[in-house]
XYZ file of C-alpha atoms in Angstrom:
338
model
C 26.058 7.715 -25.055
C 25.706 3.869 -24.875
C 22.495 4.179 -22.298
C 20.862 7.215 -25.044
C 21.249 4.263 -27.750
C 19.487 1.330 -25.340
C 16.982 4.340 -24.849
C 16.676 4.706 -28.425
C 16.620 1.012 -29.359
C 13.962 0.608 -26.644
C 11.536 2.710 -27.577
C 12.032 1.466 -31.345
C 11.098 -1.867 -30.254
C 8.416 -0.684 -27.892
C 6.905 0.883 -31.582
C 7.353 -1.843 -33.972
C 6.160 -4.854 -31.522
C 2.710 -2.808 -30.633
C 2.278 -1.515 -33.935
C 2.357 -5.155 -34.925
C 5.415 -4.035 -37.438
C 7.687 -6.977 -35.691
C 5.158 -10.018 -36.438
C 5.421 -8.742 -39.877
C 9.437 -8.747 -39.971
C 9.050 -12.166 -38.327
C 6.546 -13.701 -40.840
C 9.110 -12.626 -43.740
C 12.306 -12.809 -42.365
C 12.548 -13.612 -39.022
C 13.838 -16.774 -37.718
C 11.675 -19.289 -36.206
C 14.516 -22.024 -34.526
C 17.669 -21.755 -32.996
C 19.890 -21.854 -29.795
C 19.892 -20.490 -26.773
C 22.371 -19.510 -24.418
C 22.030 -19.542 -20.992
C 24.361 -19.081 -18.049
C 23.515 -19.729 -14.263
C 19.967 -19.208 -12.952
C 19.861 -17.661 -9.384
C 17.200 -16.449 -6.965
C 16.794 -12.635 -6.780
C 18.340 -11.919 -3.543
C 21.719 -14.159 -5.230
C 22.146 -11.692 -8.084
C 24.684 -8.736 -7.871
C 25.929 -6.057 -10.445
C 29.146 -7.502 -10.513
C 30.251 -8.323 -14.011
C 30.196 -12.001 -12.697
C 26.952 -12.186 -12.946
C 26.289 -10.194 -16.274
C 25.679 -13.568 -17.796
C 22.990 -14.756 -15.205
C 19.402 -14.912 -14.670
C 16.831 -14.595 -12.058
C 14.791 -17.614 -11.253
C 11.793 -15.619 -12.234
C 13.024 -14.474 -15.602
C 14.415 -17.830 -16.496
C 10.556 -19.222 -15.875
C 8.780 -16.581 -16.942
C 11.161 -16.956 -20.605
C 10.583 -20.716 -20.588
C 6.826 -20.437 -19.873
C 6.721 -17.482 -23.196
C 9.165 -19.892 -24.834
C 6.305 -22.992 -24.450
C 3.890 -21.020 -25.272
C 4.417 -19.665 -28.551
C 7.681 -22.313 -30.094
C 8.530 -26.025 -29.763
C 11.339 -25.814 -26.914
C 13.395 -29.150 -28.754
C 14.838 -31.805 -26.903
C 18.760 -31.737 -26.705
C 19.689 -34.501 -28.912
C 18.153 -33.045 -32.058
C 21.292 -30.899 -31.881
C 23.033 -30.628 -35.095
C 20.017 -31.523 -36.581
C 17.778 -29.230 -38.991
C 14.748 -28.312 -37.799
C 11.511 -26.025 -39.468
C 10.773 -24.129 -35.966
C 12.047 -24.554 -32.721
C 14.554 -23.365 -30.119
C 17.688 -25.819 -27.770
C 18.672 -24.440 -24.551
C 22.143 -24.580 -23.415
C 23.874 -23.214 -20.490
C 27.226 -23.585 -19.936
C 30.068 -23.446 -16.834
C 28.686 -26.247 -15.017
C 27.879 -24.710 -11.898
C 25.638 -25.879 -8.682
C 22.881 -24.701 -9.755
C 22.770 -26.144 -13.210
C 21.647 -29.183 -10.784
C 19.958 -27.567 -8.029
C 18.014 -25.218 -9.608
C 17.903 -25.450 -13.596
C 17.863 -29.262 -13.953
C 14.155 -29.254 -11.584
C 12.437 -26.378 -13.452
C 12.696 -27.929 -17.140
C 12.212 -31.701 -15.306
C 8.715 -30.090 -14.634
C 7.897 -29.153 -18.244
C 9.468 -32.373 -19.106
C 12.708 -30.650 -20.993
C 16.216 -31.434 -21.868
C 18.850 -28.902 -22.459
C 22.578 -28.808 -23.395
C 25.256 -28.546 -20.223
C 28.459 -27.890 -20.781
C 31.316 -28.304 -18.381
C 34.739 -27.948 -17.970
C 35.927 -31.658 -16.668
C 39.001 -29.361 -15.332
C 36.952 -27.618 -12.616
C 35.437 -30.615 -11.750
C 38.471 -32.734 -11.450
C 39.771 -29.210 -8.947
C 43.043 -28.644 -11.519
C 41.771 -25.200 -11.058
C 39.954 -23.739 -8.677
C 37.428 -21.487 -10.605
C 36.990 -20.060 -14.148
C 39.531 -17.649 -14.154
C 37.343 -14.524 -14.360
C 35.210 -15.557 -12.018
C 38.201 -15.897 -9.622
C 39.092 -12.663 -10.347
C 35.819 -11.430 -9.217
C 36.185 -13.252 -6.062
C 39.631 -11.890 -5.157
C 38.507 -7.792 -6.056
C 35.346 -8.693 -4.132
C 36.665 -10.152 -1.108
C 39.523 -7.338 -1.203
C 37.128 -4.425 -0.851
C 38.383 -2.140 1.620
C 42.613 -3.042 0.704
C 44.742 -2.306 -1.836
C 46.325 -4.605 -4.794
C 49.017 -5.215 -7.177
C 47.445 -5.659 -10.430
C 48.789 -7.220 -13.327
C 48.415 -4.419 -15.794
C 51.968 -2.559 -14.373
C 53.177 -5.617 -13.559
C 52.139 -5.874 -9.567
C 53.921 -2.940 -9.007
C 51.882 0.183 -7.189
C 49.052 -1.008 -5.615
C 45.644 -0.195 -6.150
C 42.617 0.702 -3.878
C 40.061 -1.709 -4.400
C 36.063 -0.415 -3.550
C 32.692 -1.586 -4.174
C 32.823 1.105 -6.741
C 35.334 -0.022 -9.175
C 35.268 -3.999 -9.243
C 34.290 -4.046 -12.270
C 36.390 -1.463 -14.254
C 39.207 -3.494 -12.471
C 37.781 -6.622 -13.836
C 37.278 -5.201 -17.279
C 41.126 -3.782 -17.369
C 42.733 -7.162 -16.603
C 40.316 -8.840 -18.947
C 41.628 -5.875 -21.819
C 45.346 -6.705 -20.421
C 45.386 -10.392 -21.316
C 43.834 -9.783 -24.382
C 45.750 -7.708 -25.385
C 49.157 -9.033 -24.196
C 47.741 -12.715 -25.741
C 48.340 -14.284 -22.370
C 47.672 -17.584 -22.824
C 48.131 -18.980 -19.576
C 45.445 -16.962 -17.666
C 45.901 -19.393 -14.334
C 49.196 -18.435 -14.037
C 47.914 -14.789 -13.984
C 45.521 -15.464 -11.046
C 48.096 -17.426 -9.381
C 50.742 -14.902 -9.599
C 47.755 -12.343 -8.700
C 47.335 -14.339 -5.531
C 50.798 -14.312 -4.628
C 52.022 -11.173 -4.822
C 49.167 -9.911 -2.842
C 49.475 -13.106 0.048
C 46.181 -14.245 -0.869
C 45.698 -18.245 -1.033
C 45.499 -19.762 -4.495
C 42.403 -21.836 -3.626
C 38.327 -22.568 -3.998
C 36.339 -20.077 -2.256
C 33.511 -21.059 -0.843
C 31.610 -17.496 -1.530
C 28.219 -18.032 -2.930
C 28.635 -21.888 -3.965
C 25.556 -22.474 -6.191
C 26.890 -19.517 -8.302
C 30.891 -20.399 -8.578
C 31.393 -24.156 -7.481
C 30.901 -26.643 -9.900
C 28.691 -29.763 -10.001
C 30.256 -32.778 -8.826
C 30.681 -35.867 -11.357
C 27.645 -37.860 -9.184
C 25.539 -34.300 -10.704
C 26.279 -34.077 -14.068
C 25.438 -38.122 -14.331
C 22.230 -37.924 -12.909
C 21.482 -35.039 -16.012
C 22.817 -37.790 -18.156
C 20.916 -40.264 -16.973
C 17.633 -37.365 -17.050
C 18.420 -37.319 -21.066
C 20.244 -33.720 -20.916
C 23.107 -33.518 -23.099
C 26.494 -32.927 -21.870
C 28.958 -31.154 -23.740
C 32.557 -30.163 -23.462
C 33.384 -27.020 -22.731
C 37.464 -27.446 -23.213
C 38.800 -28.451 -19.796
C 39.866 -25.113 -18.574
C 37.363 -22.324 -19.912
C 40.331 -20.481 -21.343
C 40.665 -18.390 -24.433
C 41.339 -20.597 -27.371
C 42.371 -18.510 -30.319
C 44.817 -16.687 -27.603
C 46.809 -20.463 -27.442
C 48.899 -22.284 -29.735
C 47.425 -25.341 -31.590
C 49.192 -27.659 -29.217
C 47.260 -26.090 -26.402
C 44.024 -25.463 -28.032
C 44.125 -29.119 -29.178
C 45.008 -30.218 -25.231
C 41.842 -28.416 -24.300
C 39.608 -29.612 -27.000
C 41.259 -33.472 -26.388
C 41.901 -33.311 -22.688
C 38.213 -32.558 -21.924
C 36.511 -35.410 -24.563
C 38.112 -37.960 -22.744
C 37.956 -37.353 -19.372
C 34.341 -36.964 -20.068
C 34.209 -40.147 -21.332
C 35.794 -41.908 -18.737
C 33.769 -40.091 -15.947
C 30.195 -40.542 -18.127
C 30.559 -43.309 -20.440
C 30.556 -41.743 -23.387
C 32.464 -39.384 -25.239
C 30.844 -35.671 -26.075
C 30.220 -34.902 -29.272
C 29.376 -31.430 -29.164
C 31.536 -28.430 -27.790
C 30.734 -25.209 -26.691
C 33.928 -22.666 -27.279
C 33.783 -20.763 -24.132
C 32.990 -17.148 -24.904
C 32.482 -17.858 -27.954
C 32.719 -15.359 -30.174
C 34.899 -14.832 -33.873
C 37.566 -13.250 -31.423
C 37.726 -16.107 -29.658
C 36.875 -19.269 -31.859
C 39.518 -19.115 -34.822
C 39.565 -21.250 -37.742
C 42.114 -23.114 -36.364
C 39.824 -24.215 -33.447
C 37.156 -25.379 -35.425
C 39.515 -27.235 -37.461
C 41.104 -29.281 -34.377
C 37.736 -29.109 -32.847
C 36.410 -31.578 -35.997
C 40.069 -33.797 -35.723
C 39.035 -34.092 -31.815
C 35.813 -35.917 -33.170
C 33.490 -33.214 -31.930
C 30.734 -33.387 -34.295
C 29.142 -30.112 -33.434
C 30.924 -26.629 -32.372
C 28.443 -23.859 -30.819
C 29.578 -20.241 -30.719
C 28.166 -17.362 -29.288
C 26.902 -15.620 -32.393
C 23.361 -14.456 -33.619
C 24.149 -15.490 -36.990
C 26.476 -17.705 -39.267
C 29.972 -16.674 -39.384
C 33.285 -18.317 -41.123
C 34.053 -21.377 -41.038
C 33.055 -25.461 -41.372
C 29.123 -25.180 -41.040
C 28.890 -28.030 -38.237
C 31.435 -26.101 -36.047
C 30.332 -22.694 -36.628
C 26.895 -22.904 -35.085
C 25.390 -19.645 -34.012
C 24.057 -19.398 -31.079
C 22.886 -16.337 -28.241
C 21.251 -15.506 -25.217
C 18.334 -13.911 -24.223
C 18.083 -10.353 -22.407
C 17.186 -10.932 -18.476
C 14.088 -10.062 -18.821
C 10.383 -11.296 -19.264
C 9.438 -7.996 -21.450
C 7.583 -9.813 -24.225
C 8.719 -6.899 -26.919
C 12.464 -7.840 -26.245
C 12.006 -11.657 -26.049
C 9.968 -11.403 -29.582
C 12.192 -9.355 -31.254
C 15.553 -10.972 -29.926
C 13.748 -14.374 -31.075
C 12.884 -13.399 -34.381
C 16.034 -11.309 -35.267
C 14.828 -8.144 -34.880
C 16.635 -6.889 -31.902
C 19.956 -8.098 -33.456
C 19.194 -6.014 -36.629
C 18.704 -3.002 -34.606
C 22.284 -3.547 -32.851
C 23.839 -0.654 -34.311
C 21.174 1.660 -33.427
């Protein structure tokens, strides 16, 4: 049913971006500035289906959206965020992986860009060894072919693990500490590593992808005039903690930026990012923390303190023109439902 509706939807923009029906929307209510949301950028042959990477781009997409991006809007440098502007887009990208330096940082340095990072000074600093989903990923993927205890019975019969169902697996423990508010989701992993005798550690799998940048990195896109951000110091789910905790991740991660860059952040990036994860709470410790800017992961305004309720959203991976238009312009968002 959900593929017949992204059939549906597809063809619908297809028609109203060739029968020229889109520029109209656009030219009378379609937005013409914003933010964008990016992930990690990674060559072809890098990318998998695992729901890892469901976030990422290709090298050649990210380009090829940049290039369409230069072409037809003002791409705005990163310190004019919080700041109104008549037509234009940011770029952000968030997690703070290797290849924010290696590969993202060189492509906009030839177009002579800045863009929004944010990091987690948490995986930098090693208190943790990856984001927590993404070291689930690693453990299902490197357990192919074995059998686990899972979390959602409480490690009790173990389950076969296959290339086939990574990523219901992934998607079931995500549902179980939603549901079960588990705050403390590197306990989970931990306590997933041990009762299957699996080390609790880094892996160095695919590094560009799920190792961070080193401090020495995320300087030198300082000192390139890219914005860094905080992205709390553990990536974890803030409106599952309580306000002592959400208020350790939002303070925690200010100040060991500052120490490590010099100067304190003064815009976060909620990780996920969306009204089921940012409460009102959040953005109200996130403005006592002296963040002057919050960005969610939203196409439009939702609840709350303007300044830390900014919408943000990503682009499809692709470099289909009809998509990139109508996600752009707001099209594609009013045809969710369909």
């Amino acid at each position: 049913m959900r593929r017949l509706r992204w059939i549906i939807r597809d063809i619908l923009l297809i028609t109203i971006y060739y029968s020229g029906l889109a520029a109209l929307w656009a030219a009378l209510w379609g937005r013409r500035s914003g933010i964008l949301s990016y992930h990690n950028v990674l060559a072809a042959g890098e990318m998998s289906k695992g729901f890892a990477y469901r976030v990422d781009c290709t090298i050649e997409v990210f380009e090829s959206q940049v290039a369409y991006l230069a072409r037809h809007y003002p791409i705005l440098p990163a310190r004019m965020i919080g700041q109104e502007a008549s037509e234009g887009w940011i770029l952000t990208f968030d997690d703070g992986m290797l290849n924010a330096y290696s590969t993202i940082a060189p492509i906009l340095s030839r177009r002579n860009l800045t863009a929004i990072f944010a990091v987690c000074p948490g995986l930098i600093e090693g208190d943790i060894p990856h984001v927590w989903r993404d070291h689930i990923y690693l453990i299902l993927q490197q357990s192919v072919g074995r059998s686990l205890r899972l979390p959602m019975d409480h490690y009790g019969q173990p389950v076969a693990i296959g290339a086939d169902n990574i990523n219901a697996i992934g998607a079931a423990i995500k549902d179980h500490v939603v549901s079960h508010k588990i705050a403390d989701v590197y306990r989970l992993v931990r306590t997933l590593c041990e009762c299957n005798a699996l080390p609790y550690h880094r892996e160095t799998v695919h590094p560009e992808r799920f190792s961070p940048m080193d401090w020495p990195m995320v300087r030198s896109l300082q000192a390139a005039g890219h914005v860094i951000a905080s992205h709390t110091w553990s990536h974890r789910i803030l409106s599952l903690l309580p306000d002592d905790q959400k208020r350790e991740e939002l303070q925690r991660s200010r100040a060991m930026l500052a120490a490590r860059l010099g100067q304190a952040p003064e815009v976060i990036v909620y990780p996920y990012g969306g009204p089921a994860e940012v409460d009102q709470e959040t953005m109200t410790l996130a403005a006592e923390c002296n963040y002057r800017v919050g960005l969610m992961n939203v196409p439009a305004r939702v609840p709350g303190p303007d300044a830390m309720a900014v919408p943000r959203f990503g682009l499809p991976p692709t470099p289909w023109r009809a998509h990139l238009f109508a996600t752009l312009c707001g099209v594609k968002h009013a045809l969710k439902g369909t």
